[in-house]
């Protein structure tokens, strides 16, 4: 079974990587879709986000990274995935994710599979990582090394 894990990944966190790695053990193929969202201000370009994920997941043979623009379901269809996978950190994620899952099912009959975040990453989010790092707080345990380096290279 081939699944799609979509997201902004701005930047990828250890929580994202944990979900991707766990899915790569459960499913035959994992496609990671990095969304191009021109209306959302981002720290990294889509190309850099894709590059960082490629570096981190270089040894994961059944994981592929691609960027996409437009509707998730169109990207999912074009890449012949059987389902969309989303990581859930807490119940606060649920309302929005549930709504998106129902909308994607309504748009194109796509199933969404939810996977719980590992407890050690339940509180990690890209936006908090960016904020903490911008104030000089320590995020070394929250993101992969190459991400930390790029965040502090500028
Ligand atoms: O990491 P994020 O920002 O929570 O990911 C959100 C993402 C990429 C899954 C969502 O914004 C998305 O699916 N965007 C593509 C446009 C689309 O299909 N929108 C309708 C979703 S119901």
CSV table of N, CA and C and ligand atoms in Angstrom, one decimal:
chain,number,residue,atom,x,y,z
A,1,UNK,N,0.8,-1.2,0.0
A,1,UNK,CA,0.0,0.0,0.0
A,1,UNK,C,0.9,1.3,0.0
A,2,UNK,N,0.5,2.2,-0.9
A,2,UNK,CA,1.3,3.5,-0.9
A,2,UNK,C,0.5,4.6,-0.3
A,3,UNK,N,1.1,5.3,0.6
A,3,UNK,CA,0.4,6.4,1.3
A,3,UNK,C,1.1,7.7,1.1
A,4,UNK,N,0.3,8.7,1.3
A,4,UNK,CA,0.9,10.1,1.2
A,4,UNK,C,0.8,10.8,2.6
A,5,UNK,N,2.0,11.4,3.0
A,5,UNK,CA,2.0,12.2,4.2
A,5,UNK,C,2.2,13.6,3.7
A,6,UNK,N,1.2,14.4,3.8
A,6,UNK,CA,1.3,15.8,3.3
A,6,UNK,C,1.6,16.8,4.4
A,7,UNK,N,2.2,17.9,4.1
A,7,UNK,CA,2.4,18.9,5.2
A,7,UNK,C,3.2,20.1,4.7
A,8,UNK,N,3.3,21.1,5.5
A,8,UNK,CA,4.1,22.3,5.2
A,8,UNK,C,5.6,22.0,5.5
A,9,UNK,N,5.9,21.3,6.5
A,9,UNK,CA,7.3,20.9,6.9
A,9,UNK,C,8.2,22.2,6.9
A,10,UNK,N,7.7,23.2,7.5
A,10,UNK,CA,8.5,24.5,7.6
A,10,UNK,C,8.9,24.9,9.0
A,11,UNK,N,9.9,24.2,9.6
A,11,UNK,CA,10.7,23.2,9.0
A,11,UNK,C,10.2,21.8,9.4
A,12,UNK,N,10.9,20.7,8.9
A,12,UNK,CA,10.6,19.4,9.4
A,12,UNK,C,11.1,19.3,10.8
A,13,UNK,N,10.2,18.7,11.7
A,13,UNK,CA,10.6,18.5,13.1
A,13,UNK,C,10.9,17.0,13.3
A,14,UNK,N,11.4,16.7,14.5
A,14,UNK,CA,11.6,15.3,14.9
A,14,UNK,C,10.3,14.6,15.0
A,15,UNK,N,9.2,15.3,15.2
A,15,UNK,CA,7.9,14.7,15.3
A,15,UNK,C,7.4,14.2,13.9
A,16,UNK,N,7.7,15.1,12.9
A,16,UNK,CA,7.4,14.7,11.5
A,16,UNK,C,8.2,13.4,11.1
A,17,UNK,N,9.5,13.5,11.4
A,17,UNK,CA,10.4,12.4,11.0
A,17,UNK,C,9.9,11.1,11.7
A,18,UNK,N,9.5,11.2,12.9
A,18,UNK,CA,9.1,10.0,13.6
A,18,UNK,C,7.8,9.4,12.9
A,19,UNK,N,6.9,10.2,12.6
A,19,UNK,CA,5.7,9.7,11.9
A,19,UNK,C,6.1,9.1,10.5
A,20,UNK,N,6.9,9.8,9.8
A,20,UNK,CA,7.4,9.2,8.5
A,20,UNK,C,8.1,7.9,8.6
A,21,UNK,N,9.0,7.8,9.6
A,21,UNK,CA,9.7,6.5,9.8
A,21,UNK,C,8.8,5.4,10.2
A,22,UNK,N,7.9,5.7,11.1
A,22,UNK,CA,6.9,4.7,11.6
A,22,UNK,C,6.1,4.2,10.4
A,23,UNK,N,5.6,5.1,9.6
A,23,UNK,CA,4.8,4.8,8.4
A,23,UNK,C,5.6,3.9,7.4
A,24,UNK,N,6.9,4.2,7.3
A,24,UNK,CA,7.7,3.5,6.3
A,24,UNK,C,7.8,2.0,6.7
A,25,UNK,N,7.6,1.7,8.1
A,25,UNK,CA,7.6,0.3,8.5
A,25,UNK,C,6.3,-0.4,8.3
A,26,UNK,N,5.2,0.4,8.3
A,26,UNK,CA,3.9,-0.2,8.2
A,26,UNK,C,3.4,-0.3,6.7
A,27,UNK,N,3.8,0.7,5.9
A,27,UNK,CA,3.3,0.7,4.5
A,27,UNK,C,4.4,0.4,3.6
A,28,UNK,N,4.0,-0.1,2.4
A,28,UNK,CA,5.0,-0.5,1.4
A,28,UNK,C,5.8,0.8,0.9
A,29,UNK,N,5.0,1.8,0.6
A,29,UNK,CA,5.7,3.0,0.0
A,29,UNK,C,5.1,4.3,0.7
A,30,UNK,N,6.0,5.2,1.0
A,30,UNK,CA,5.5,6.5,1.6
A,30,UNK,C,5.9,7.6,0.8
A,31,UNK,N,5.0,8.4,0.3
A,31,UNK,CA,5.3,9.6,-0.4
A,31,UNK,C,5.1,10.8,0.5
A,32,UNK,N,6.1,11.6,0.7
A,32,UNK,CA,6.0,12.8,1.6
A,32,UNK,C,5.7,14.0,0.6
A,33,UNK,N,4.6,14.7,0.8
A,33,UNK,CA,4.2,15.8,-0.1
A,33,UNK,C,4.4,17.1,0.6
A,34,UNK,N,5.3,17.9,0.1
A,34,UNK,CA,5.6,19.3,0.7
A,34,UNK,C,4.8,20.3,0.0
A,35,UNK,N,3.9,20.9,0.7
A,35,UNK,CA,2.9,21.8,0.0
A,35,UNK,C,3.6,23.1,-0.4
A,36,UNK,N,3.3,23.6,-1.6
A,36,UNK,CA,3.7,25.0,-2.0
A,36,UNK,C,2.5,25.8,-1.7
A,37,UNK,N,2.6,26.7,-0.7
A,37,UNK,CA,1.5,27.5,-0.3
A,37,UNK,C,1.9,29.0,-0.4
A,38,UNK,N,1.6,29.6,-1.6
A,38,UNK,CA,2.1,31.0,-1.8
A,38,UNK,C,1.4,32.0,-0.8
A,39,UNK,N,0.3,31.7,-0.3
A,39,UNK,CA,-0.4,32.6,0.6
A,39,UNK,C,0.1,32.5,2.1
A,40,UNK,N,0.9,31.5,2.4
A,40,UNK,CA,1.4,31.4,3.7
A,40,UNK,C,2.9,31.8,3.8
A,41,UNK,N,3.2,32.7,4.6
A,41,UNK,CA,4.6,33.1,4.8
A,41,UNK,C,5.5,32.0,5.4
A,42,UNK,N,6.6,31.7,4.7
A,42,UNK,CA,7.4,30.5,5.3
A,42,UNK,C,8.8,30.9,5.6
A,43,UNK,N,9.4,30.2,6.4
A,43,UNK,CA,10.8,30.4,6.8
A,43,UNK,C,11.7,29.9,5.7
A,44,UNK,N,11.4,28.7,5.2
A,44,UNK,CA,12.2,28.1,4.1
A,44,UNK,C,11.4,28.0,2.8
A,45,UNK,N,12.1,28.1,1.7
A,45,UNK,CA,11.4,27.8,0.4
A,45,UNK,C,11.0,26.3,0.3
A,46,UNK,N,10.1,26.1,-0.5
A,46,UNK,CA,9.7,24.7,-0.7
A,46,UNK,C,10.8,23.8,-1.1
A,47,UNK,N,11.7,24.3,-1.9
A,47,UNK,CA,12.9,23.5,-2.4
A,47,UNK,C,13.8,23.2,-1.3
A,48,UNK,N,14.0,24.1,-0.4
A,48,UNK,CA,14.9,23.8,0.8
A,48,UNK,C,14.3,22.8,1.7
A,49,UNK,N,12.9,23.0,1.9
A,49,UNK,CA,12.2,22.0,2.8
A,49,UNK,C,12.4,20.6,2.2
A,50,UNK,N,12.2,20.5,0.9
A,50,UNK,CA,12.3,19.2,0.2
A,50,UNK,C,13.8,18.7,0.3
A,51,UNK,N,14.7,19.6,0.2
A,51,UNK,CA,16.1,19.2,0.3
A,51,UNK,C,16.5,18.6,1.7
A,52,UNK,N,16.0,19.4,2.7
A,52,UNK,CA,16.2,18.9,4.1
A,52,UNK,C,15.6,17.5,4.4
A,53,UNK,N,14.4,17.3,3.9
A,53,UNK,CA,13.8,16.0,4.1
A,53,UNK,C,14.6,14.9,3.3
A,54,UNK,N,15.0,15.3,2.1
A,54,UNK,CA,15.8,14.3,1.4
A,54,UNK,C,17.1,13.9,2.1
A,55,UNK,N,17.7,14.9,2.7
A,55,UNK,CA,18.9,14.6,3.5
A,55,UNK,C,18.6,13.7,4.7
A,56,UNK,N,17.6,14.0,5.4
A,56,UNK,CA,17.2,13.3,6.6
A,56,UNK,C,16.8,11.8,6.3
A,57,UNK,N,16.1,11.7,5.2
A,57,UNK,CA,15.5,10.4,4.9
A,57,UNK,C,16.3,9.6,3.8
A,58,UNK,N,17.5,10.0,3.6
A,58,UNK,CA,18.3,9.5,2.5
A,58,UNK,C,18.4,7.9,2.6
A,59,UNK,N,18.4,7.4,3.8
A,59,UNK,CA,18.5,5.9,3.9
A,59,UNK,C,17.2,5.2,3.9
A,60,UNK,N,16.1,5.9,3.8
A,60,UNK,CA,14.8,5.2,3.8
A,60,UNK,C,14.4,4.9,2.4
A,61,UNK,N,14.6,3.6,2.1
A,61,UNK,CA,14.4,3.3,0.7
A,61,UNK,C,13.0,3.3,0.1
A,62,UNK,N,12.0,3.2,1.0
A,62,UNK,CA,10.6,3.3,0.5
A,62,UNK,C,9.9,4.6,0.7
A,63,UNK,N,10.8,5.6,1.0
A,63,UNK,CA,10.2,7.0,1.2
A,63,UNK,C,10.7,7.9,0.1
A,64,UNK,N,9.7,8.6,-0.5
A,64,UNK,CA,10.0,9.6,-1.5
A,64,UNK,C,9.5,10.9,-1.2
A,65,UNK,N,10.2,12.0,-1.5
A,65,UNK,CA,9.8,13.4,-1.2
A,65,UNK,C,9.4,14.1,-2.5
A,66,UNK,N,8.2,14.8,-2.5
A,66,UNK,CA,7.9,15.6,-3.7
A,66,UNK,C,7.2,16.9,-3.2
A,67,UNK,N,7.3,17.9,-4.0
A,67,UNK,CA,6.5,19.1,-3.7
A,67,UNK,C,5.2,19.1,-4.5
A,68,UNK,N,4.2,19.8,-4.0
A,68,UNK,CA,3.0,19.8,-4.7
A,68,UNK,C,2.3,21.2,-4.5
A,69,UNK,N,1.5,21.5,-5.6
A,69,UNK,CA,0.8,22.8,-5.5
A,69,UNK,C,-0.6,22.4,-5.9
A,70,UNK,N,-1.6,23.1,-5.3
A,70,UNK,CA,-3.0,22.8,-5.6
A,70,UNK,C,-3.6,21.9,-4.6
A,71,UNK,N,-4.6,21.2,-5.1
A,71,UNK,CA,-5.4,20.3,-4.1
A,71,UNK,C,-4.6,19.0,-3.8
A,72,UNK,N,-4.7,18.7,-2.5
A,72,UNK,CA,-4.1,17.5,-2.0
A,72,UNK,C,-4.6,16.2,-2.8
A,73,UNK,N,-5.9,16.2,-3.0
A,73,UNK,CA,-6.5,15.0,-3.6
A,73,UNK,C,-6.0,14.8,-5.0
A,74,UNK,N,-5.8,16.0,-5.7
A,74,UNK,CA,-5.3,15.9,-7.1
A,74,UNK,C,-3.8,15.3,-7.1
A,75,UNK,N,-3.0,15.8,-6.2
A,75,UNK,CA,-1.7,15.2,-6.0
A,75,UNK,C,-1.7,13.8,-5.7
A,76,UNK,N,-2.6,13.4,-4.8
A,76,UNK,CA,-2.7,12.0,-4.3
A,76,UNK,C,-3.1,11.1,-5.5
A,77,UNK,N,-4.1,11.6,-6.3
A,77,UNK,CA,-4.5,10.8,-7.5
A,77,UNK,C,-3.4,10.7,-8.5
A,78,UNK,N,-2.7,11.8,-8.8
A,78,UNK,CA,-1.7,11.8,-9.8
A,78,UNK,C,-0.6,10.8,-9.4
A,79,UNK,N,-0.4,10.6,-8.1
A,79,UNK,CA,0.7,9.7,-7.6
A,79,UNK,C,0.3,8.4,-7.2
A,80,UNK,N,-1.0,8.1,-7.5
A,80,UNK,CA,-1.6,6.8,-7.3
A,80,UNK,C,-1.4,6.3,-5.8
A,81,UNK,N,-1.6,7.1,-4.9
A,81,UNK,CA,-1.6,6.7,-3.5
A,81,UNK,C,-2.9,6.1,-3.1
A,82,UNK,N,-2.9,5.2,-2.1
A,82,UNK,CA,-4.2,4.6,-1.7
A,82,UNK,C,-4.8,5.3,-0.5
A,83,UNK,N,-4.0,6.1,0.2
A,83,UNK,CA,-4.6,6.8,1.4
A,83,UNK,C,-3.7,7.9,1.8
A,84,UNK,N,-4.3,8.8,2.6
A,84,UNK,CA,-3.5,10.0,3.1
A,84,UNK,C,-3.3,9.6,4.6
A,85,UNK,N,-2.1,9.9,5.1
A,85,UNK,CA,-1.8,9.7,6.5
A,85,UNK,C,-1.5,11.0,7.2
A,86,UNK,N,-2.1,11.2,8.3
A,86,UNK,CA,-1.8,12.4,9.1
A,86,UNK,C,-1.4,12.0,10.6
A,87,UNK,N,-0.4,12.7,11.1
A,87,UNK,CA,-0.1,12.5,12.5
A,87,UNK,C,-0.9,13.4,13.4
A,88,UNK,N,-1.4,12.8,14.5
A,88,UNK,CA,-2.2,13.7,15.4
A,88,UNK,C,-1.4,13.8,16.7
A,89,UNK,N,-1.2,15.0,17.1
A,89,UNK,CA,-0.5,15.2,18.4
A,89,UNK,C,-1.4,15.2,19.6
A,90,UNK,N,-2.5,15.8,19.5
A,90,UNK,CA,-3.5,15.9,20.6
A,90,UNK,C,-4.9,16.1,20.1
A,91,UNK,N,-5.8,16.1,21.0
A,91,UNK,CA,-7.2,16.3,20.6
A,91,UNK,C,-7.4,17.7,19.9
A,92,UNK,N,-6.5,18.6,20.2
A,92,UNK,CA,-6.6,20.0,19.6
A,92,UNK,C,-6.3,19.9,18.1
A,93,UNK,N,-5.6,18.9,17.6
A,93,UNK,CA,-5.4,18.7,16.2
A,93,UNK,C,-6.7,18.1,15.5
A,94,UNK,N,-7.5,17.5,16.3
A,94,UNK,CA,-8.5,16.6,15.8
A,94,UNK,C,-9.6,17.3,14.9
A,95,UNK,N,-10.2,18.4,15.5
A,95,UNK,CA,-11.3,19.0,14.8
A,95,UNK,C,-10.9,19.4,13.3
A,96,UNK,N,-9.8,20.1,13.2
A,96,UNK,CA,-9.3,20.5,11.9
A,96,UNK,C,-9.0,19.4,11.0
A,97,UNK,N,-8.3,18.4,11.5
A,97,UNK,CA,-7.9,17.2,10.7
A,97,UNK,C,-9.1,16.4,10.3
A,98,UNK,N,-10.0,16.3,11.2
A,98,UNK,CA,-11.3,15.5,10.9
A,98,UNK,C,-12.0,16.2,9.8
A,99,UNK,N,-12.1,17.5,9.8
A,99,UNK,CA,-12.8,18.3,8.8
A,99,UNK,C,-12.1,18.1,7.5
A,100,UNK,N,-10.7,18.2,7.5
A,100,UNK,CA,-10.0,18.0,6.2
A,100,UNK,C,-10.2,16.6,5.7
A,101,UNK,N,-10.1,15.6,6.6
A,101,UNK,CA,-10.3,14.2,6.1
A,101,UNK,C,-11.7,14.0,5.5
A,102,UNK,N,-12.7,14.6,6.1
A,102,UNK,CA,-14.1,14.5,5.5
A,102,UNK,C,-14.2,15.2,4.2
A,103,UNK,N,-13.5,16.4,4.1
A,103,UNK,CA,-13.5,17.1,2.8
A,103,UNK,C,-12.8,16.4,1.7
A,104,UNK,N,-11.7,15.8,2.1
A,104,UNK,CA,-10.9,15.0,1.1
A,104,UNK,C,-11.6,13.8,0.6
A,105,UNK,N,-12.3,13.2,1.5
A,105,UNK,CA,-13.1,12.0,1.2
A,105,UNK,C,-14.3,12.4,0.3
A,106,UNK,N,-14.9,13.6,0.6
A,106,UNK,CA,-16.0,14.1,-0.2
A,106,UNK,C,-15.5,14.5,-1.6
A,107,UNK,N,-14.3,15.1,-1.7
A,107,UNK,CA,-13.8,15.6,-3.0
A,107,UNK,C,-13.4,14.5,-3.9
A,108,UNK,N,-12.8,13.5,-3.3
A,108,UNK,CA,-12.2,12.5,-4.2
A,108,UNK,C,-12.2,11.0,-3.7
A,109,UNK,N,-13.0,10.8,-2.7
A,109,UNK,CA,-13.1,9.5,-2.1
A,109,UNK,C,-11.8,9.0,-1.6
A,110,UNK,N,-11.0,9.9,-1.0
A,110,UNK,CA,-9.8,9.4,-0.4
A,110,UNK,C,-9.9,9.2,1.1
A,111,UNK,N,-9.4,8.1,1.6
A,111,UNK,CA,-9.4,7.7,3.0
A,111,UNK,C,-8.2,8.5,3.7
A,112,UNK,N,-8.4,8.9,4.9
A,112,UNK,CA,-7.4,9.4,5.7
A,112,UNK,C,-7.1,8.5,6.9
A,113,UNK,N,-5.9,8.2,7.1
A,113,UNK,CA,-5.5,7.3,8.3
A,113,UNK,C,-4.8,8.2,9.3
A,114,UNK,N,-5.2,8.2,10.5
A,114,UNK,CA,-4.6,9.0,11.6
A,114,UNK,C,-3.6,8.1,12.4
A,115,UNK,N,-2.4,8.7,12.6
A,115,UNK,CA,-1.5,7.9,13.4
A,115,UNK,C,-1.1,8.8,14.6
A,116,UNK,N,-1.1,8.3,15.9
A,116,UNK,CA,-0.8,9.2,17.0
A,116,UNK,C,0.7,9.5,17.1
A,117,UNK,N,1.0,10.8,17.4
A,117,UNK,CA,2.4,11.2,17.6
A,117,UNK,C,2.9,10.4,18.8
A,118,UNK,N,4.2,10.1,18.7
A,118,UNK,CA,4.9,9.4,19.9
A,118,UNK,C,4.8,10.5,21.0
A,119,UNK,N,4.6,10.0,22.3
A,119,UNK,CA,4.5,10.9,23.4
A,119,UNK,C,5.6,11.9,23.5
A,120,UNK,N,6.8,11.5,23.2
A,120,UNK,CA,7.9,12.5,23.3
A,120,UNK,C,7.9,13.6,22.3
A,121,UNK,N,7.1,13.5,21.3
A,121,UNK,CA,7.0,14.6,20.3
A,121,UNK,C,5.6,15.2,20.3
A,122,UNK,N,4.8,14.9,21.2
A,122,UNK,CA,3.4,15.3,21.2
A,122,UNK,C,3.2,16.8,21.3
A,123,UNK,N,4.2,17.5,21.8
A,123,UNK,CA,4.2,19.0,22.0
A,123,UNK,C,5.0,19.7,20.9
A,124,UNK,N,5.6,19.0,20.0
A,124,UNK,CA,6.5,19.7,19.0
A,124,UNK,C,5.7,20.2,17.8
A,125,UNK,N,5.9,21.4,17.5
A,125,UNK,CA,5.3,21.9,16.2
A,125,UNK,C,6.3,22.8,15.5
A,126,UNK,N,6.2,22.9,14.2
A,126,UNK,CA,7.1,23.8,13.4
A,126,UNK,C,7.0,25.2,13.9
A,127,UNK,N,5.8,25.7,14.2
A,127,UNK,CA,5.7,27.1,14.5
A,127,UNK,C,6.4,27.4,15.9
A,128,UNK,N,6.2,26.5,16.8
A,128,UNK,CA,6.9,26.7,18.1
A,128,UNK,C,8.4,26.6,18.0
A,129,UNK,N,8.8,25.7,17.2
A,129,UNK,CA,10.3,25.5,17.0
A,129,UNK,C,10.9,26.9,16.4
A,130,UNK,N,10.1,27.4,15.4
A,130,UNK,CA,10.6,28.7,14.8
A,130,UNK,C,10.6,29.8,15.8
A,131,UNK,N,9.6,29.9,16.6
A,131,UNK,CA,9.5,31.0,17.6
A,131,UNK,C,10.6,30.8,18.7
A,132,UNK,N,10.7,29.6,19.2
A,132,UNK,CA,11.7,29.4,20.3
A,132,UNK,C,13.2,29.7,19.7
A,133,UNK,N,13.4,29.2,18.5
A,133,UNK,CA,14.8,29.4,18.0
A,133,UNK,C,15.0,30.9,17.7
A,134,UNK,N,14.0,31.6,17.3
A,134,UNK,CA,14.2,33.0,17.0
A,134,UNK,C,14.6,33.8,18.2
A,135,UNK,N,14.2,33.3,19.4
A,135,UNK,CA,14.5,34.0,20.7
A,135,UNK,C,15.8,33.4,21.3
A,136,UNK,N,16.4,32.5,20.6
A,136,UNK,CA,17.7,31.9,21.1
A,136,UNK,C,17.5,30.7,22.0
A,137,UNK,N,16.2,30.2,22.1
A,137,UNK,CA,16.0,29.0,22.9
A,137,UNK,C,16.6,27.8,22.2
A,138,UNK,N,16.7,26.7,23.0
A,138,UNK,CA,17.4,25.5,22.5
A,138,UNK,C,16.4,24.6,21.8
A,139,UNK,N,16.5,24.4,20.5
A,139,UNK,CA,15.6,23.5,19.8
A,139,UNK,C,16.4,22.3,19.3
A,140,UNK,N,17.6,22.0,19.8
A,140,UNK,CA,18.4,21.0,19.2
A,140,UNK,C,17.8,19.6,19.4
A,141,UNK,N,16.9,19.4,20.4
A,141,UNK,CA,16.3,18.1,20.6
A,141,UNK,C,15.0,18.0,19.8
A,142,UNK,N,14.6,19.1,19.2
A,142,UNK,CA,13.3,19.1,18.5
A,142,UNK,C,13.3,18.9,17.0
A,143,UNK,N,14.5,19.2,16.4
A,143,UNK,CA,14.6,19.1,15.0
A,143,UNK,C,15.9,18.3,14.6
A,144,UNK,N,15.9,17.7,13.4
A,144,UNK,CA,17.1,17.0,13.0
A,144,UNK,C,18.3,18.0,12.9
A,145,UNK,N,19.5,17.5,12.9
A,145,UNK,CA,20.7,18.4,13.0
A,145,UNK,C,20.8,19.3,11.8
A,146,UNK,N,20.5,18.8,10.6
A,146,UNK,CA,20.7,19.6,9.4
A,146,UNK,C,19.7,20.8,9.4
A,147,UNK,N,18.5,20.5,10.0
A,147,UNK,CA,17.5,21.6,10.1
A,147,UNK,C,18.0,22.7,11.0
A,148,UNK,N,18.5,22.2,12.2
A,148,UNK,CA,19.0,23.2,13.2
A,148,UNK,C,20.1,24.0,12.6
A,149,UNK,N,20.9,23.4,11.8
A,149,UNK,CA,22.1,24.1,11.2
A,149,UNK,C,21.5,25.2,10.2
A,150,UNK,N,20.6,24.8,9.4
A,150,UNK,CA,20.0,25.8,8.4
A,150,UNK,C,19.3,26.9,9.1
A,151,UNK,N,18.6,26.6,10.2
A,151,UNK,CA,17.8,27.6,10.9
A,151,UNK,C,18.8,28.7,11.5
A,152,UNK,N,20.0,28.2,11.7
A,152,UNK,CA,20.9,29.2,12.4
A,152,UNK,C,22.1,29.6,11.5
A,153,UNK,N,22.0,29.3,10.2
A,153,UNK,CA,23.0,29.6,9.2
A,153,UNK,C,22.9,31.1,8.7
A,154,UNK,N,21.7,31.6,8.9
A,154,UNK,CA,21.4,32.9,8.2
A,154,UNK,C,22.0,34.1,9.0
B,1,LIG,O1,1.6,20.8,7.8
B,1,LIG,P1,0.2,21.5,7.6
B,1,LIG,O2,0.4,23.0,7.3
B,1,LIG,O3,-0.8,21.2,8.7
B,1,LIG,O4,-0.3,20.8,6.3
B,1,LIG,C1,-1.6,21.2,5.7
B,1,LIG,C2,-1.9,20.5,4.4
B,1,LIG,C3,-0.7,20.7,3.4
B,1,LIG,C4,-2.2,19.1,4.6
B,1,LIG,C5,-3.1,21.3,3.8
B,1,LIG,O5,-2.9,22.6,3.8
B,1,LIG,C6,-3.4,20.8,2.3
B,1,LIG,O6,-3.9,19.8,2.1
B,1,LIG,N1,-3.2,21.7,1.4
B,1,LIG,C7,-3.4,21.5,0.0
B,1,LIG,C8,-4.7,22.3,-0.5
B,1,LIG,C9,-5.9,21.5,-0.3
B,1,LIG,O7,-6.1,20.4,-0.8
B,1,LIG,N2,-6.8,22.1,0.6
B,1,LIG,C10,-8.0,21.4,1.0
B,1,LIG,C11,-7.9,20.5,2.2
B,1,LIG,S1,-9.4,19.8,2.7
